[in-house]
């Protein structure tokens, strides 16, 4: 999906991407590489809410413009904020009812996202690097699409570090400059909300590119920010709201932002559903 220059003034969220492959548990490959992003460790995941009550939970979803922070925030710092906010809304959505009601009607989907209670995502640094690569690609090539400039799909990109993943999804957004706003927009879109609150995923990786980001790409695109969320099930197709997340181990070294992704395995070899 691409948008014309006329849409520049309006932040957007993209269509969702979902793919389901063959069934079976994930056999974790041996690790050969090193996590380098300073985000929440997979072993830090807890089974219950990550916060209690509106004040505490809302504090995990900053409303300040992260593109204008002084000193400037790194991508890893914004990824941390996005992970914390997603987990706060996922585990304690009622704490955001008044905020969500300013955009959509929380009561319309309250039961759907609270029963059963959702556990928090674990944040994976390899998955975040995959998401960061895609945010970088969109920002530098002026596209807004789940498919990269080289034609690789989200699954193509995620299978590089995790070739045995069978259930993945991706969300993208552009133009939003504070964490809370983009998360509320995701929650008020049924397709995006269904993924962020789904029991079928237990692991998340965030990518963000914005003009002026320390060490980031030279953003020469329609929107000032590009955000990607990559979701996966760490135990193959068996993720539930009561399952224990596994620590994903990458089969390859952590890719750099300059590493192109291969499209050697066509998407048509899997059962895919793209929603628009």
Coordinates of C-alpha atoms in Angstrom, one line a residue:
X1 CA 0.0 0.0 0.0
X2 CA 1.3 3.5 -0.8
X3 CA -0.2 6.9 -0.2
X4 CA 0.0 10.1 -2.1
X5 CA 1.6 13.2 -0.9
X6 CA -1.8 14.7 -0.3
X7 CA -2.1 12.3 2.7
X8 CA 1.0 13.6 4.4
X9 CA -0.8 15.7 7.0
X10 CA -2.7 12.7 8.4
X11 CA -1.0 10.0 10.5
X12 CA -2.0 6.6 9.4
X13 CA -2.0 2.9 10.4
X14 CA -1.7 0.3 7.7
X15 CA -3.5 -2.9 6.9
X16 CA -2.6 -5.9 9.1
X17 CA -0.6 -8.8 7.8
X18 CA -1.2 -12.3 9.1
X19 CA 0.3 -15.6 8.1
X20 CA -0.2 -19.2 9.4
X21 CA 2.0 -22.0 8.2
X22 CA 2.2 -25.7 9.0
X23 CA 1.4 -26.8 12.5
X24 CA 3.7 -28.2 15.1
X25 CA 5.9 -26.9 18.0
X26 CA 8.8 -24.7 17.4
X27 CA 12.2 -26.5 17.7
X28 CA 14.5 -23.8 18.8
X29 CA 17.8 -23.5 16.9
X30 CA 21.0 -22.9 18.7
X31 CA 21.9 -19.3 19.2
X32 CA 24.7 -17.8 17.2
X33 CA 24.6 -14.1 17.6
X34 CA 24.2 -11.5 20.3
X35 CA 21.2 -9.4 21.4
X36 CA 22.3 -5.8 21.3
X37 CA 19.2 -3.8 21.7
X38 CA 18.5 -2.5 25.2
X39 CA 14.9 -3.6 25.6
X40 CA 13.0 -5.8 28.0
X41 CA 14.5 -9.3 28.3
X42 CA 12.3 -12.2 27.4
X43 CA 13.0 -13.8 30.8
X44 CA 11.4 -10.7 32.5
X45 CA 7.9 -11.6 31.3
X46 CA 5.3 -12.1 34.0
X47 CA 1.9 -13.8 33.9
X48 CA -0.2 -11.0 35.2
X49 CA -0.8 -7.3 34.6
X50 CA 2.3 -5.1 34.2
X51 CA 0.6 -2.2 36.1
X52 CA -2.4 -1.5 38.3
X53 CA -4.9 1.3 37.9
X54 CA -5.2 4.2 35.4
X55 CA -2.4 6.4 36.8
X56 CA 0.2 3.7 36.9
X57 CA -0.8 2.1 33.6
X58 CA -1.2 5.4 31.7
X59 CA 2.3 6.5 32.8
X60 CA 3.6 3.6 30.8
X61 CA 2.2 5.2 27.6
X62 CA 3.9 8.6 27.2
X63 CA 2.1 11.4 25.4
X64 CA 5.2 13.5 24.8
X65 CA 6.5 13.9 21.2
X66 CA 9.4 11.5 21.1
X67 CA 10.7 13.1 17.9
X68 CA 11.4 16.3 19.9
X69 CA 12.8 14.8 23.1
X70 CA 16.0 16.4 24.6
X71 CA 18.3 14.7 24.7
X72 CA 17.1 12.9 21.6
X73 CA 15.7 9.3 22.1
X74 CA 17.3 6.4 20.4
X75 CA 15.2 3.8 18.5
X76 CA 15.8 1.4 21.4
X77 CA 14.4 3.9 23.9
X78 CA 11.2 4.4 21.9
X79 CA 11.0 0.6 21.3
X80 CA 11.0 0.2 25.1
X81 CA 8.2 2.7 25.5
X82 CA 6.2 1.0 22.8
X83 CA 6.6 -2.4 24.5
X84 CA 5.7 -1.1 27.9
X85 CA 2.6 0.7 26.5
X86 CA 1.4 -2.3 24.5
X87 CA 1.7 -4.5 27.5
X88 CA -0.1 -2.0 29.7
X89 CA -3.0 -1.9 27.3
X90 CA -2.9 -5.6 26.7
X91 CA -3.0 -6.6 30.4
X92 CA -5.0 -3.7 31.8
X93 CA -7.1 -2.2 29.0
X94 CA -9.7 -0.8 31.4
X95 CA -7.1 1.6 32.7
X96 CA -7.3 3.3 29.3
X97 CA -11.1 3.3 28.9
X98 CA -11.4 7.1 29.2
X99 CA -8.6 7.7 26.7
X100 CA -9.9 5.1 24.3
X101 CA -13.4 6.6 24.5
X102 CA -12.0 9.8 23.0
X103 CA -11.5 7.9 19.8
X104 CA -13.9 4.9 19.9
X105 CA -16.2 3.2 22.3
X106 CA -14.3 1.0 24.7
X107 CA -17.5 -0.8 25.8
X108 CA -18.0 -2.2 22.3
X109 CA -15.0 -4.6 22.7
X110 CA -14.2 -4.6 26.4
X111 CA -15.3 -8.2 27.0
X112 CA -13.5 -9.5 23.9
X113 CA -10.1 -8.2 25.1
X114 CA -10.4 -8.9 28.8
X115 CA -11.8 -12.4 28.9
X116 CA -9.7 -14.3 29.4
X117 CA -7.0 -11.9 30.9
X118 CA -4.1 -11.4 28.6
X119 CA -0.5 -11.9 29.6
X120 CA 2.1 -9.4 28.6
X121 CA 4.2 -9.8 25.5
X122 CA 7.9 -10.7 25.8
X123 CA 10.1 -8.4 23.8
X124 CA 12.7 -10.0 21.6
X125 CA 15.7 -8.0 20.4
X126 CA 16.2 -10.0 17.2
X127 CA 12.5 -9.5 16.3
X128 CA 12.9 -5.8 17.1
X129 CA 15.8 -5.6 14.7
X130 CA 13.7 -7.2 11.9
X131 CA 11.0 -4.6 12.7
X132 CA 13.6 -1.8 12.8
X133 CA 14.9 -2.8 9.4
X134 CA 11.5 -2.5 7.9
X135 CA 10.8 0.8 9.5
X136 CA 14.1 2.0 8.2
X137 CA 13.3 0.7 4.7
X138 CA 9.9 2.5 4.6
X139 CA 11.5 5.7 5.9
X140 CA 14.4 5.8 3.4
X141 CA 12.5 4.5 0.3
X142 CA 9.2 6.5 0.9
X143 CA 6.9 3.5 0.9
X144 CA 4.2 2.4 3.3
X145 CA 3.7 -1.2 2.8
X146 CA 4.2 -4.6 4.6
X147 CA 6.4 -5.6 1.6
X148 CA 9.9 -4.1 1.5
X149 CA 11.4 -2.3 -1.4
X150 CA 13.1 -5.6 -2.4
X151 CA 9.8 -7.5 -2.4
X152 CA 10.3 -9.4 0.9
X153 CA 7.2 -10.0 3.1
X154 CA 7.1 -9.8 6.9
X155 CA 7.4 -13.6 7.0
X156 CA 10.5 -13.5 4.7
X157 CA 12.1 -11.0 7.1
X158 CA 11.1 -12.9 10.3
X159 CA 12.3 -16.2 9.0
X160 CA 15.9 -15.0 8.7
X161 CA 16.6 -15.1 12.4
X162 CA 13.7 -17.6 13.2
X163 CA 13.3 -20.0 10.2
X164 CA 10.9 -22.2 12.1
X165 CA 8.3 -19.6 13.0
X166 CA 4.9 -20.6 11.6
X167 CA 2.5 -17.9 13.0
X168 CA 3.5 -14.3 12.5
X169 CA 1.7 -10.9 12.0
X170 CA 2.8 -7.3 11.4
X171 CA 1.3 -3.9 12.1
X172 CA 2.6 -0.7 10.6
X173 CA 1.9 3.0 11.3
X174 CA 3.3 6.3 10.1
X175 CA 3.1 9.9 11.2
X176 CA 2.3 9.4 14.9
X177 CA 4.8 11.1 17.2
X178 CA 3.8 9.9 20.7
X179 CA 3.5 6.4 21.9
X180 CA 0.0 6.7 23.5
X181 CA -1.6 8.0 20.4
X182 CA -0.4 5.3 18.1
X183 CA -1.4 2.6 20.6
X184 CA -4.9 4.1 21.0
X185 CA -5.3 4.1 17.2
X186 CA -4.3 0.4 17.1
X187 CA -6.8 -0.4 19.8
X188 CA -9.6 1.5 18.0
X189 CA -9.0 -0.5 14.8
X190 CA -10.6 -3.9 15.1
X191 CA -7.9 -5.7 12.9
X192 CA -5.0 -4.1 14.8
X193 CA -6.7 -4.6 18.2
X194 CA -7.4 -8.2 17.5
X195 CA -3.7 -8.8 16.9
X196 CA -2.3 -6.8 19.8
X197 CA -4.7 -8.5 22.2
X198 CA -4.6 -12.0 20.6
X199 CA -3.7 -15.0 22.7
X200 CA -2.1 -16.5 19.5
X201 CA 1.0 -14.3 19.9
X202 CA 3.4 -14.0 22.9
X203 CA 6.4 -12.3 21.5
X204 CA 6.8 -8.8 20.0
X205 CA 9.4 -6.7 18.3
X206 CA 9.1 -3.0 17.6
X207 CA 10.9 -0.8 15.0
X208 CA 10.8 2.9 14.7
X209 CA 12.4 5.5 12.4
X210 CA 12.1 9.2 12.7
X211 CA 13.8 12.3 11.4
X212 CA 16.6 13.3 13.8
X213 CA 16.8 9.9 15.5
X214 CA 20.4 9.4 16.8
X215 CA 22.1 7.0 14.5
X216 CA 18.9 6.5 12.5
X217 CA 18.2 6.6 8.8
X218 CA 18.0 9.8 6.8
X219 CA 14.2 10.0 6.7
X220 CA 13.2 11.5 3.4
X221 CA 9.6 10.3 3.3
X222 CA 6.0 11.5 3.5
X223 CA 5.7 11.1 7.3
X224 CA 8.0 12.1 10.1
X225 CA 7.8 8.7 11.8
X226 CA 7.5 5.0 10.7
X227 CA 6.6 2.3 13.2
X228 CA 6.5 -1.5 12.7
X229 CA 5.4 -4.2 15.2
X230 CA 6.2 -7.8 14.4
X231 CA 4.4 -10.5 16.4
X232 CA 5.2 -14.2 16.7
X233 CA 4.3 -17.3 18.7
X234 CA 7.4 -18.6 20.4
X235 CA 6.0 -22.2 20.7
X236 CA 4.8 -22.7 17.1
X237 CA 1.0 -22.7 16.8
X238 CA 0.3 -23.6 20.4
X239 CA 0.2 -20.1 22.0
X240 CA -2.7 -19.5 24.4
X241 CA -3.4 -17.0 27.1
X242 CA -2.1 -19.5 29.6
X243 CA 0.9 -20.9 27.8
X244 CA 4.4 -20.1 29.0
X245 CA 6.4 -18.0 26.5
X246 CA 9.7 -19.4 25.3
X247 CA 12.9 -17.4 24.7
X248 CA 13.4 -17.4 21.0
X249 CA 16.9 -18.2 19.9
X250 CA 18.2 -16.9 16.6
X251 CA 19.7 -19.3 14.0
X252 CA 21.8 -16.5 12.6
X253 CA 23.8 -13.5 13.8
X254 CA 21.8 -10.3 14.5
X255 CA 21.4 -8.6 11.2
X256 CA 22.5 -5.1 10.7
X257 CA 20.4 -2.3 9.3
X258 CA 22.3 -2.6 6.0
X259 CA 21.6 -6.3 5.6
X260 CA 19.1 -7.0 2.7
X261 CA 16.6 -9.7 3.3
X262 CA 16.1 -12.5 0.8
X263 CA 12.8 -13.4 -0.8
X264 CA 14.0 -16.9 -1.7
X265 CA 10.9 -18.6 -0.2
X266 CA 7.8 -17.2 -1.9
X267 CA 4.9 -16.4 0.3
X268 CA 2.6 -18.6 -1.8
X269 CA 4.2 -21.7 -0.1
X270 CA 2.2 -20.8 3.0
X271 CA -1.4 -20.1 3.8
X272 CA -1.7 -16.4 4.1
X273 CA -4.5 -14.0 4.8
X274 CA -4.1 -10.3 4.0
X275 CA -6.8 -8.0 5.2
X276 CA -7.6 -4.6 3.8

